[in-house]
Coordinates of C-alpha atoms in Angstrom, one line a residue:
M1 CA 59.3 -55.6 57.5
A2 CA 58.0 -57.4 60.5
S3 CA 58.1 -55.3 64.0
K4 CA 60.4 -57.3 65.3
P5 CA 62.6 -59.0 62.6
G6 CA 63.9 -62.6 63.3
I7 CA 66.6 -64.2 62.0
L8 CA 66.6 -65.2 58.1
T9 CA 64.0 -62.0 57.8
D10 CA 65.8 -60.7 54.8
W11 CA 66.6 -62.5 51.4
P12 CA 70.0 -63.5 50.7
W13 CA 70.4 -61.7 47.7
K14 CA 68.8 -58.7 49.0
S15 CA 72.3 -56.7 48.2
L16 CA 72.4 -57.5 44.3
G17 CA 69.2 -55.4 43.9
S18 CA 68.2 -55.6 40.3
F19 CA 70.9 -57.8 39.9
K20 CA 69.4 -60.8 41.7
Y21 CA 68.5 -62.5 39.1
V22 CA 72.0 -63.3 37.8
I23 CA 71.7 -66.2 40.6
L24 CA 69.5 -68.6 38.3
A25 CA 71.9 -67.8 35.2
P26 CA 74.0 -70.5 35.4
W27 CA 71.0 -73.2 35.5
V28 CA 69.6 -71.4 32.9
L29 CA 72.3 -71.2 30.6
H30 CA 72.9 -74.7 30.7
S31 CA 69.3 -75.7 30.0
V32 CA 69.1 -73.6 27.0
Y33 CA 73.3 -74.8 25.9
T34 CA 71.5 -78.5 26.6
S35 CA 68.1 -77.9 24.4
M36 CA 70.3 -76.7 21.7
T37 CA 73.3 -78.9 21.6
K38 CA 71.4 -82.4 22.2
D39 CA 69.1 -84.3 20.1
G40 CA 65.3 -84.9 21.0
K41 CA 65.8 -88.0 22.6
E42 CA 68.9 -86.8 25.1
I43 CA 66.7 -83.6 25.8
D44 CA 64.8 -83.6 29.8
S45 CA 61.9 -81.8 29.0
L46 CA 61.4 -80.9 32.9
Y47 CA 65.1 -79.7 33.0
V48 CA 64.7 -77.6 29.3
L49 CA 60.9 -76.6 31.0
F50 CA 62.0 -74.9 34.4
F51 CA 62.9 -71.7 32.7
P52 CA 59.9 -71.5 31.0
F53 CA 57.7 -72.2 33.8
L54 CA 59.3 -69.5 35.9
L55 CA 58.5 -67.2 33.4
W56 CA 55.0 -68.5 33.2
R57 CA 54.4 -67.8 36.8
V58 CA 55.8 -63.9 36.3
L59 CA 52.9 -63.6 34.0
H60 CA 50.2 -65.0 35.8
N61 CA 51.1 -63.3 38.7
Q62 CA 51.1 -59.8 36.8
I63 CA 47.5 -60.7 34.6
W64 CA 46.2 -61.4 38.3
I65 CA 48.2 -58.2 39.3
S66 CA 46.7 -56.1 36.2
L67 CA 43.1 -57.5 36.9
S68 CA 42.7 -57.0 40.3
R69 CA 43.7 -53.2 40.2
Y70 CA 41.4 -52.6 36.6
R71 CA 38.9 -54.2 38.7
T72 CA 39.1 -52.6 42.1
A73 CA 39.3 -49.2 40.5
K74 CA 35.9 -49.6 39.0
G75 CA 34.4 -50.8 42.5
K76 CA 32.3 -53.5 41.5
N77 CA 32.4 -56.0 43.8
R78 CA 35.4 -55.0 45.5
I79 CA 35.5 -55.9 49.7
V80 CA 37.5 -53.2 51.2
D81 CA 37.2 -50.1 50.8
K82 CA 40.3 -48.7 51.9
S83 CA 43.1 -47.3 50.0
I84 CA 46.5 -48.4 48.9
E85 CA 49.6 -46.0 49.3
F86 CA 53.1 -45.7 48.1
E87 CA 54.4 -47.8 51.4
Q88 CA 52.6 -50.6 50.5
V89 CA 54.0 -50.9 47.1
D90 CA 57.4 -50.2 47.9
R91 CA 57.0 -53.1 50.4
E92 CA 55.4 -55.9 48.2
S93 CA 57.9 -54.4 45.6
N94 CA 60.0 -58.0 45.9
W95 CA 57.2 -60.5 44.9
D96 CA 59.4 -62.2 42.7
D97 CA 61.7 -63.3 45.2
Q98 CA 59.6 -66.5 46.0
I99 CA 59.9 -67.2 42.1
L100 CA 63.7 -67.4 42.0
L101 CA 64.0 -68.9 45.3
N102 CA 61.4 -71.8 44.2
G103 CA 63.6 -71.5 40.9
M104 CA 66.8 -72.1 42.5
L105 CA 65.8 -75.3 44.8
F106 CA 63.9 -76.5 41.5
Y107 CA 67.4 -76.5 40.0
I108 CA 69.4 -77.7 43.0
G109 CA 66.5 -80.8 43.2
Y110 CA 66.8 -81.9 39.9
M111 CA 70.5 -82.5 40.5
I112 CA 70.5 -84.6 43.8
L113 CA 66.6 -86.2 43.7
P114 CA 66.8 -89.5 42.3
G115 CA 64.0 -90.6 39.4
V116 CA 63.4 -87.1 38.6
M117 CA 65.2 -87.2 35.2
Q118 CA 63.4 -88.6 32.2
M119 CA 60.0 -87.8 34.2
P120 CA 57.1 -88.3 32.3
F121 CA 54.5 -85.5 30.9
W122 CA 51.5 -87.3 32.3
R123 CA 50.8 -89.6 34.6
T124 CA 47.3 -90.0 36.3
D125 CA 47.8 -91.9 39.6
G126 CA 50.2 -89.1 40.2
V127 CA 48.2 -86.1 39.7
L128 CA 45.6 -87.6 42.1
L129 CA 48.4 -88.4 44.6
T130 CA 49.1 -84.7 44.4
I131 CA 45.8 -84.0 45.0
L132 CA 44.9 -86.3 47.7
L133 CA 48.2 -84.9 49.9
H134 CA 47.6 -81.4 49.4
A135 CA 43.5 -81.8 50.5
G136 CA 44.9 -83.7 53.6
P137 CA 48.6 -83.0 55.1
V138 CA 49.2 -79.9 53.6
E139 CA 45.9 -78.5 54.1
F140 CA 46.0 -79.5 58.0
L141 CA 49.6 -78.9 58.6
Y142 CA 49.5 -75.1 57.1
Y143 CA 46.7 -74.6 59.1
W144 CA 48.7 -75.2 62.6
L145 CA 51.0 -73.7 61.1
H146 CA 49.2 -70.2 60.4
R147 CA 48.0 -70.5 63.7
A148 CA 51.3 -70.5 65.2
L149 CA 52.5 -67.6 63.3
H150 CA 50.0 -65.7 64.4
H151 CA 51.3 -66.6 68.3
H152 CA 52.9 -63.1 69.3
Y153 CA 56.8 -64.6 69.1
L154 CA 56.3 -65.7 65.6
Y155 CA 53.6 -62.9 64.5
S156 CA 56.1 -59.8 65.8
R157 CA 59.3 -61.6 63.9
Y158 CA 58.0 -62.9 60.7
H159 CA 54.0 -62.9 60.1
S160 CA 53.3 -59.1 60.8
H161 CA 55.2 -58.5 57.8
H162 CA 52.7 -60.3 55.4
H163 CA 49.7 -58.5 57.8
S164 CA 51.2 -54.8 57.5
S165 CA 48.8 -55.0 54.4
I166 CA 45.3 -54.7 55.5
V167 CA 43.9 -53.7 51.8
T168 CA 45.4 -56.7 49.7
E169 CA 46.7 -57.1 46.2
P170 CA 47.4 -60.3 44.4
I171 CA 50.9 -60.3 44.9
T172 CA 50.8 -59.5 48.9
S173 CA 50.1 -63.4 49.5
V174 CA 53.8 -64.1 48.7
I175 CA 54.9 -61.1 50.7
H176 CA 56.4 -63.0 53.4
P177 CA 60.5 -63.0 55.1
F178 CA 62.9 -65.4 53.9
A179 CA 62.6 -68.1 56.7
E180 CA 58.7 -68.1 56.2
H181 CA 59.1 -68.8 52.7
L182 CA 61.4 -71.7 53.4
A183 CA 58.8 -72.8 55.9
Y184 CA 55.7 -72.9 52.8
F185 CA 58.4 -74.4 50.3
L186 CA 59.1 -77.4 52.8
L187 CA 54.9 -77.9 53.2
F188 CA 54.1 -77.5 49.8
S189 CA 57.0 -79.9 48.3
I190 CA 55.3 -83.1 50.6
P191 CA 53.1 -83.6 47.3
I192 CA 55.9 -83.0 44.9
L193 CA 58.7 -85.5 46.8
A194 CA 56.1 -88.0 47.4
G195 CA 55.4 -88.1 44.0
I196 CA 59.4 -88.0 42.9
F197 CA 60.0 -90.7 45.7
M198 CA 57.4 -93.5 44.5
G199 CA 58.0 -93.1 41.3
R200 CA 54.3 -91.5 40.2
S201 CA 55.8 -88.4 39.4
S202 CA 55.1 -85.8 36.5
I203 CA 56.0 -82.5 35.0
A204 CA 52.0 -81.9 34.7
A205 CA 52.0 -82.7 38.5
I206 CA 54.5 -80.7 39.5
F207 CA 54.1 -77.7 36.9
G208 CA 50.0 -77.9 37.5
Y209 CA 50.4 -78.0 41.5
I210 CA 52.4 -75.0 41.8
S211 CA 50.4 -72.8 39.2
Y212 CA 47.5 -74.0 41.4
I213 CA 48.9 -72.4 44.3
D214 CA 49.8 -69.6 42.3
F215 CA 46.2 -69.1 41.4
M216 CA 44.3 -69.5 44.9
N217 CA 46.9 -67.3 46.2
N218 CA 46.3 -64.7 43.6
M219 CA 42.9 -65.0 43.9
G220 CA 42.6 -65.1 47.6
H221 CA 44.2 -61.4 47.8
C222 CA 42.5 -60.0 44.6
N223 CA 40.3 -57.6 46.8
F224 CA 37.2 -57.9 44.5
E225 CA 34.8 -61.2 44.5
L226 CA 34.4 -63.3 41.6
I227 CA 33.4 -66.4 42.5
P228 CA 29.6 -66.9 41.7
K229 CA 27.2 -67.8 44.5
M230 CA 25.5 -70.5 41.7
L231 CA 28.9 -72.0 42.0
F232 CA 28.1 -72.9 46.0
S233 CA 24.4 -73.6 45.1
I234 CA 25.3 -76.3 42.8
F235 CA 27.8 -77.8 44.9
P236 CA 26.7 -77.0 48.7
T237 CA 29.8 -78.8 50.0
L238 CA 32.5 -76.8 47.8
K239 CA 32.4 -73.5 50.6
Y240 CA 34.6 -76.6 53.3
L241 CA 36.8 -77.3 49.9
M242 CA 37.7 -73.9 48.2
Y243 CA 37.8 -70.1 49.8
T244 CA 37.0 -67.0 48.1
P245 CA 38.6 -63.6 48.1
S246 CA 36.1 -62.2 50.5
F247 CA 36.8 -65.4 53.2
H248 CA 40.2 -64.2 53.4
S249 CA 40.1 -61.0 53.1
L250 CA 38.5 -61.4 56.7
H251 CA 41.8 -62.7 57.8
H252 CA 43.6 -59.2 56.7
T253 CA 41.2 -57.6 58.4
Q254 CA 40.3 -59.2 61.5
F255 CA 43.5 -61.3 62.0
R256 CA 41.8 -63.9 64.4
T257 CA 39.7 -66.4 62.3
N258 CA 39.8 -67.9 58.6
Y259 CA 43.2 -69.6 59.1
S260 CA 42.6 -72.0 56.5
L261 CA 44.8 -72.4 53.2
F262 CA 42.4 -72.7 50.4
M263 CA 39.9 -75.0 52.4
P264 CA 38.2 -73.6 55.1
I265 CA 37.1 -76.7 56.2
Y266 CA 39.5 -76.6 59.2
D267 CA 38.4 -73.5 60.1
Y268 CA 34.6 -75.0 60.2
I269 CA 36.4 -78.2 62.3
Y270 CA 38.1 -75.7 64.9
G271 CA 35.9 -73.0 65.5
T272 CA 38.0 -70.3 63.8
M273 CA 35.9 -69.5 60.8
D274 CA 34.5 -65.8 60.8
K275 CA 30.6 -65.6 61.5
S276 CA 30.3 -62.8 58.9
S277 CA 32.2 -64.7 56.1
D278 CA 28.6 -65.4 54.2
A279 CA 27.4 -61.8 55.0
L280 CA 30.6 -60.1 53.3
Y281 CA 30.5 -62.4 50.5
E282 CA 27.4 -62.0 49.5
K283 CA 27.4 -58.4 50.1
S284 CA 30.7 -57.6 47.8
L285 CA 28.7 -60.1 45.3
I286 CA 26.3 -57.1 44.7
K287 CA 28.3 -54.3 45.2
P288 CA 27.6 -52.2 42.1
E289 CA 30.1 -50.2 40.3
E290 CA 31.7 -46.8 41.6
L291 CA 29.9 -43.9 40.5
P292 CA 32.8 -41.0 40.2
H293 CA 31.9 -37.1 40.6
V294 CA 34.9 -35.8 38.6
V295 CA 36.9 -37.9 36.0
H296 CA 40.6 -36.9 34.7
L297 CA 40.6 -38.3 31.0
T298 CA 44.4 -38.5 29.9
H299 CA 45.8 -40.7 27.4
L300 CA 48.8 -42.9 26.6
V301 CA 51.8 -41.2 26.6
T302 CA 54.5 -43.9 24.5
P303 CA 54.6 -47.2 24.0
Q304 CA 56.5 -48.0 26.8
S305 CA 54.4 -46.1 29.2
I306 CA 52.0 -49.1 29.2
Y307 CA 53.8 -50.7 31.8
H308 CA 54.2 -47.6 33.8
L309 CA 50.3 -47.5 34.3
R310 CA 48.8 -48.4 37.1
L311 CA 47.4 -51.4 35.8
G312 CA 51.4 -52.0 34.2
F313 CA 54.0 -53.3 36.6
A314 CA 53.2 -51.7 39.8
S315 CA 56.7 -51.2 41.0
L316 CA 57.4 -49.0 37.7
A317 CA 54.2 -47.1 38.3
S318 CA 55.2 -46.0 41.7
K319 CA 58.0 -44.5 40.4
P320 CA 58.3 -41.3 37.9
Y321 CA 58.1 -42.1 34.0
T322 CA 61.5 -42.5 32.9
S323 CA 62.9 -44.8 30.1
K324 CA 64.4 -48.2 31.3
W325 CA 66.2 -50.5 29.2
Y326 CA 64.6 -53.7 29.9
V327 CA 61.1 -52.4 29.3
R328 CA 62.3 -51.6 25.7
V329 CA 63.8 -55.1 24.9
M330 CA 60.2 -56.0 25.5
G331 CA 59.5 -55.2 21.9
P332 CA 57.0 -57.8 20.6
L333 CA 54.7 -57.1 23.7
T334 CA 55.0 -53.5 23.3
Y335 CA 54.0 -54.1 19.7
F336 CA 51.1 -55.8 20.8
C337 CA 49.8 -53.1 23.0
I338 CA 50.1 -50.7 20.0
I339 CA 48.1 -52.6 17.5
L340 CA 45.4 -53.7 20.1
S341 CA 45.3 -49.3 20.9
W342 CA 44.5 -48.9 17.3
T343 CA 41.9 -51.3 17.3
Y344 CA 40.2 -50.6 21.0
S345 CA 37.5 -48.1 20.6
G346 CA 36.8 -47.0 24.4
T347 CA 38.8 -45.5 27.6
F348 CA 39.6 -47.5 30.5
I349 CA 39.4 -46.4 34.0
L350 CA 42.8 -46.7 35.0
E351 CA 42.5 -45.3 39.3
R352 CA 40.0 -44.4 41.6
N353 CA 40.6 -42.1 44.5
R354 CA 38.6 -40.1 47.2
F355 CA 39.2 -36.8 48.7
D356 CA 36.6 -35.3 50.7
K357 CA 33.5 -36.1 49.6
V358 CA 34.3 -36.2 46.3
N359 CA 35.0 -39.8 44.5
A360 CA 37.8 -39.2 41.6
Q361 CA 38.5 -41.9 38.7
I362 CA 41.2 -41.7 35.8
W363 CA 40.1 -42.7 32.6
V364 CA 42.4 -43.7 29.9
L365 CA 42.3 -43.4 25.9
P366 CA 44.1 -45.9 24.5
K367 CA 46.4 -43.4 22.0
F368 CA 49.9 -42.4 22.1
K369 CA 51.2 -38.9 22.2
R370 CA 52.5 -39.1 18.8
Q371 CA 48.7 -40.3 17.0
Y372 CA 47.7 -36.7 18.6
L373 CA 50.2 -35.0 16.6
K374 CA 49.1 -36.6 13.2
K375 CA 46.0 -34.4 11.6
L376 CA 44.5 -37.4 9.9
R377 CA 43.8 -38.9 13.8
N378 CA 42.1 -35.5 15.1
E379 CA 38.4 -36.8 14.0
S380 CA 38.6 -40.1 15.7
I381 CA 40.3 -38.7 18.5
N382 CA 38.0 -35.9 18.8
S383 CA 35.1 -39.0 18.5
L384 CA 36.5 -40.5 21.8
I385 CA 36.7 -37.7 24.1
E386 CA 33.3 -36.8 23.0
E387 CA 32.2 -40.1 23.7
A388 CA 33.8 -40.0 27.0
I389 CA 32.7 -37.1 28.1
L390 CA 28.8 -38.5 27.0
K391 CA 29.6 -41.3 28.7
A392 CA 30.6 -39.4 32.1
D393 CA 27.5 -36.8 31.3
E394 CA 24.8 -40.3 31.2
R395 CA 26.5 -41.2 34.4
G396 CA 26.1 -38.3 36.2
V397 CA 29.4 -37.4 36.7
K398 CA 29.8 -33.2 37.6
V399 CA 33.2 -32.4 36.1
L400 CA 35.4 -34.0 33.6
S401 CA 39.2 -32.2 33.3
L402 CA 41.1 -32.7 30.1
G403 CA 44.5 -34.1 30.6
L404 CA 47.7 -33.9 28.8
L405 CA 46.9 -33.6 24.6
N406 CA 43.3 -34.4 25.3
Q407 CA 42.8 -30.4 24.9
G408 CA 44.3 -28.4 22.4
D409 CA 44.1 -25.7 20.0
R410 CA 43.9 -27.5 16.7
L411 CA 42.5 -30.6 18.3
N412 CA 39.3 -29.2 19.8
C413 CA 39.8 -25.9 20.8
Y414 CA 40.7 -26.7 24.4
G415 CA 37.6 -28.7 24.7
E416 CA 35.1 -26.1 23.4
L417 CA 34.7 -28.1 20.4
Y418 CA 32.7 -30.5 22.7
L419 CA 30.3 -27.5 24.1
R420 CA 29.4 -26.3 20.6
R421 CA 28.5 -30.5 19.7
N422 CA 26.3 -31.1 22.6
P423 CA 25.0 -28.0 24.2
N424 CA 22.5 -29.5 26.4
L425 CA 25.7 -31.6 28.6
K426 CA 25.5 -31.1 32.3
I427 CA 28.8 -32.1 32.9
K428 CA 31.3 -29.3 33.4
V429 CA 34.3 -29.7 31.1
V430 CA 37.8 -28.3 32.2
D431 CA 40.7 -27.7 30.9
G432 CA 42.5 -26.5 34.1
T433 CA 44.7 -23.3 32.3
S434 CA 43.8 -21.0 35.2
L435 CA 45.2 -23.1 38.1
A436 CA 48.3 -24.1 35.3
V437 CA 49.1 -20.2 34.7
A438 CA 48.7 -19.3 38.8
I439 CA 50.9 -22.4 39.3
V440 CA 53.6 -20.9 36.8
L441 CA 52.9 -17.5 38.3
N442 CA 53.5 -18.7 41.9
S443 CA 56.9 -20.9 40.6
I444 CA 58.6 -17.5 39.8
P445 CA 61.2 -16.4 42.3
K446 CA 60.2 -13.2 43.6
G447 CA 61.8 -10.2 42.8
T448 CA 62.2 -11.0 39.1
I449 CA 61.9 -8.5 37.0
Q450 CA 61.9 -9.9 33.6
V451 CA 60.9 -13.6 32.3
L452 CA 62.0 -15.4 28.9
F453 CA 58.9 -16.8 27.1
R454 CA 60.3 -19.6 24.3
G455 CA 58.2 -22.4 22.9
N456 CA 54.9 -22.9 21.1
L457 CA 52.8 -20.4 22.3
T458 CA 49.2 -22.0 24.1
K459 CA 46.0 -20.8 25.8
V460 CA 48.5 -21.1 29.4
A461 CA 51.4 -19.1 27.8
Y462 CA 49.0 -16.2 27.1
G463 CA 47.4 -16.5 30.3
I464 CA 51.1 -16.4 31.8
A465 CA 52.3 -13.4 29.7
S466 CA 48.8 -11.3 30.6
A467 CA 49.2 -12.1 34.2
L468 CA 52.8 -10.9 34.1
C469 CA 52.5 -7.5 32.2
Q470 CA 49.5 -7.0 35.1
M471 CA 52.1 -7.6 37.1
G472 CA 54.8 -5.4 36.3
T473 CA 56.5 -8.1 35.0
K474 CA 58.4 -7.8 31.5
V475 CA 57.9 -10.2 28.8
A476 CA 60.8 -11.2 26.6
T477 CA 60.6 -13.4 23.5
S478 CA 63.9 -14.5 21.4
H479 CA 61.4 -14.8 18.4
K480 CA 60.0 -12.1 16.5
D481 CA 56.8 -14.4 15.3
E482 CA 56.2 -15.2 19.0
C483 CA 57.0 -11.5 20.4
E484 CA 54.2 -10.2 17.5
K485 CA 51.4 -13.4 18.8
L486 CA 51.9 -12.1 22.5
N487 CA 51.6 -8.4 21.7
K488 CA 48.6 -8.8 19.7
E489 CA 47.0 -10.9 22.0
L490 CA 48.0 -9.0 25.0
K491 CA 46.4 -6.1 23.6
N492 CA 43.2 -7.8 23.3
I493 CA 43.4 -7.8 27.2
E494 CA 45.8 -4.9 28.3
P495 CA 46.3 -2.5 25.6
E496 CA 49.4 -0.9 27.1
S497 CA 51.0 -4.3 27.7
E498 CA 53.5 -5.5 25.3
S499 CA 56.3 -8.0 25.3
V500 CA 59.5 -7.4 23.9
L501 CA 62.2 -9.0 22.0
S502 CA 65.4 -9.9 23.7
K503 CA 68.4 -10.8 21.1
S504 CA 70.2 -11.7 24.7
Y505 CA 70.1 -15.4 26.8
T506 CA 70.9 -14.0 30.1
D507 CA 67.5 -14.3 32.0
K508 CA 67.7 -16.1 34.9
V509 CA 64.0 -17.0 34.5
W510 CA 62.8 -19.1 31.3
L511 CA 59.2 -19.9 31.0
V512 CA 59.3 -22.3 28.1
G513 CA 57.0 -24.7 26.2
D514 CA 56.7 -27.4 23.2
G515 CA 59.5 -26.4 20.5
L516 CA 62.3 -25.4 22.9
T517 CA 65.5 -26.2 21.2
K518 CA 68.6 -27.7 22.4
E519 CA 70.6 -25.2 20.4
E520 CA 68.3 -22.6 22.9
Q521 CA 68.9 -24.8 26.0
L522 CA 72.9 -24.6 25.5
K523 CA 73.0 -20.6 25.3
A524 CA 71.2 -20.3 28.5
S525 CA 73.2 -18.5 31.2
T526 CA 74.3 -21.1 34.3
G527 CA 72.0 -21.2 37.2
T528 CA 69.1 -20.8 34.6
L529 CA 65.7 -21.9 36.3
F530 CA 63.4 -23.5 33.6
I531 CA 59.6 -23.5 33.9
P532 CA 57.2 -25.4 31.5
F533 CA 54.0 -24.0 31.0
S534 CA 54.1 -27.2 28.2
Q535 CA 52.1 -30.1 28.8
F536 CA 55.2 -32.1 28.4
P537 CA 58.8 -31.3 30.0
P538 CA 61.6 -30.4 28.0
K539 CA 64.8 -32.6 28.0
R540 CA 66.9 -31.8 30.6
L541 CA 70.2 -30.9 28.3
R542 CA 71.9 -28.6 31.3
K543 CA 73.3 -30.0 34.8
D544 CA 74.5 -26.3 35.4
C545 CA 70.7 -25.2 35.5
F546 CA 67.7 -26.2 37.5
Y547 CA 64.4 -27.5 35.7
Y548 CA 61.2 -27.1 37.4
T549 CA 58.2 -29.5 36.5
T550 CA 55.3 -29.0 34.3
P551 CA 52.1 -27.3 35.9
A552 CA 51.6 -29.7 39.0
M553 CA 50.5 -29.6 43.0
M554 CA 51.0 -32.0 45.6
S555 CA 48.0 -33.7 46.7
P556 CA 46.9 -33.3 50.7
K557 CA 48.0 -36.8 52.8
S558 CA 44.1 -37.0 53.0
F559 CA 43.9 -37.8 49.1
Q560 CA 43.2 -41.5 48.9
N561 CA 44.3 -44.3 46.9
V562 CA 47.4 -42.6 45.6
D563 CA 49.9 -45.7 44.7
S564 CA 51.1 -44.7 41.6
C565 CA 53.1 -41.8 39.6
E566 CA 51.4 -39.7 36.8
N567 CA 53.8 -40.0 34.4
W568 CA 57.2 -38.0 35.3
L569 CA 55.5 -36.1 38.2
P570 CA 57.2 -37.4 41.7
R571 CA 54.9 -38.9 44.0
R572 CA 51.7 -37.4 44.9
A573 CA 52.5 -34.8 42.4
M574 CA 49.3 -33.8 40.4
S575 CA 49.0 -32.5 37.3
A576 CA 47.1 -28.5 37.2
S577 CA 44.2 -30.0 34.9
R578 CA 43.9 -32.9 37.2
V579 CA 43.9 -30.7 40.2
A580 CA 41.5 -28.2 39.1
G581 CA 38.6 -30.8 38.2
V582 CA 39.1 -32.1 41.6
I583 CA 39.0 -28.4 42.7
H584 CA 36.0 -27.5 40.7
A585 CA 34.1 -30.6 42.0
L586 CA 34.7 -29.9 45.4
E587 CA 33.5 -26.0 44.9
G588 CA 30.7 -26.9 43.5
W589 CA 31.3 -24.4 40.8
D590 CA 28.9 -24.7 37.9
V591 CA 30.9 -23.6 34.8
D592 CA 32.6 -25.1 32.1
E593 CA 36.8 -23.7 31.5
C594 CA 37.3 -24.5 28.1
G595 CA 38.1 -22.4 24.3
N596 CA 39.4 -19.1 25.1
T597 CA 37.8 -18.8 29.0
I598 CA 39.9 -18.6 31.8
F599 CA 39.0 -19.1 35.3
D600 CA 39.5 -16.5 38.1
L601 CA 43.7 -17.0 38.7
Q602 CA 43.0 -16.0 42.2
K603 CA 40.4 -17.8 43.1
I604 CA 41.2 -21.1 41.9
W605 CA 44.4 -20.7 43.9
E606 CA 43.4 -20.1 46.9
A607 CA 40.9 -22.7 46.7
S608 CA 43.4 -25.5 46.1
L609 CA 45.6 -24.2 48.9
H610 CA 42.2 -24.3 51.3
H611 CA 41.4 -28.0 50.2
G612 CA 45.7 -28.8 50.7
F613 CA 47.2 -28.9 47.8
R614 CA 50.5 -27.3 47.8
P615 CA 53.1 -26.1 44.8
L616 CA 56.0 -28.5 44.5
P617 CA 59.5 -27.2 45.6
I618 CA 61.4 -24.7 43.4
P619 CA 64.8 -26.5 42.5
T620 CA 67.7 -24.6 44.0

């Protein structure tokens, strides 16, 4: 929002929320009906192609979003190193409003403008006319409009909304108040309307021109340099006719320079070109890929979770993962991604963060939860994890934490398999068990005398049970086999400790893992607090009970570049294994935490608090 919002700041359909797309429904339905009921000669291609073209624009923008986030996470050729936060993601979540506006005006223009119907697909003279009118009047008028928008009166009421984003993403290019978008639409309509009124327009000229505007807008705000220096060496005058991402990035950091639209020639003519443009361009071109100190290795959850990744839909990634109906209907694209995950053999970088003096990255294995549950997949998954560890070790990474099912007893003995296979590893492998145990222990309400364990017993579960027995808290289970397993494990750690078999479900605190059934949840008494010790949360079936998150902590505000949620966790919350890796790197602990090894619980808990991490609030 601008600092002093002017008239026509908000979009007319803002109150509709997610239902804003219905404004195009009448025209879209009519165009579909027309294409289905009329024969080929009677169908107007321009009218029928309007809606597919709007979908293409959405896809085009999304490709740029994903590419930009991937490239800036790697760090190579990144221009601005500052972070992006949730506030910016929320502010830019309405980037598709301008596509809706254009679509609505296209349909209205089609009905009222003469010479639009039965427009040819291609006319060379019309394409050339569009190019000339853009290079001349459009670029010139935009330059002066842009300078006017930087006058304090218009800037405070309109353009400051766009400049709220110092670190730009491709969609930053279209984040403007409604009134400003109307001005841009009128400006960019000059070549289109001229072609129509002169009888030289074509479908290719209109759609090609708008696609060009989208491409250049996205490129100029992508925050990584991609224009090769060789191009300007071969065509020296090109620097006056085409800007670069670093050129426009300076406009967002310096504000009073580099006003041009896509052609910097007017900045050269009127003396507003930033003197550091060439230096920043060359510096960004040679900037190497960023090397992290700590890597968190995770994997995909479900096929639909690909859209919730930071590289997917930014608005979905900025909220805790939940299944959405409109994501489920994207079946064909989802299945394509599944097939791609089967064929892609390697990790990809999802996110980069900076905290204190530590650079952190998240690497993702393109495998889903269901694939981890199949024994036939164990060897291939282990090979991918081992390959990632060796790759990180080769790059000088200090710590690698294993997230979600990348750690498991049956899969790799909680990571110990990789140490046995590679005894000379310099990198430290951490599963985060100690911190997960400490988080669960500190989540149990004070004064609790007995807790009920339920679910598949894991290394974390045994660690929790052992610590509770040492603290004098009774550990109960409702299954005889679980009771025997716990007692066997506890005797190895604390000979005098043991769990008890309980046939009652009245305990107010349940520590739950995978395997908790619906029937058992329904037996819990009203007000029961379910605290998961598993990697995945239980289904929330009871509205009269309380559910805590899987082991996680809130990151400090100084933890930079957090603009997406980690799976189902709330904003700025991080899983125990991810936090543990960061803490090990910050403290310089030269130890592995995998296999049966559990790090000092008190030490890692105090270290995490010392560095600003905080437990999530307990639901009441």
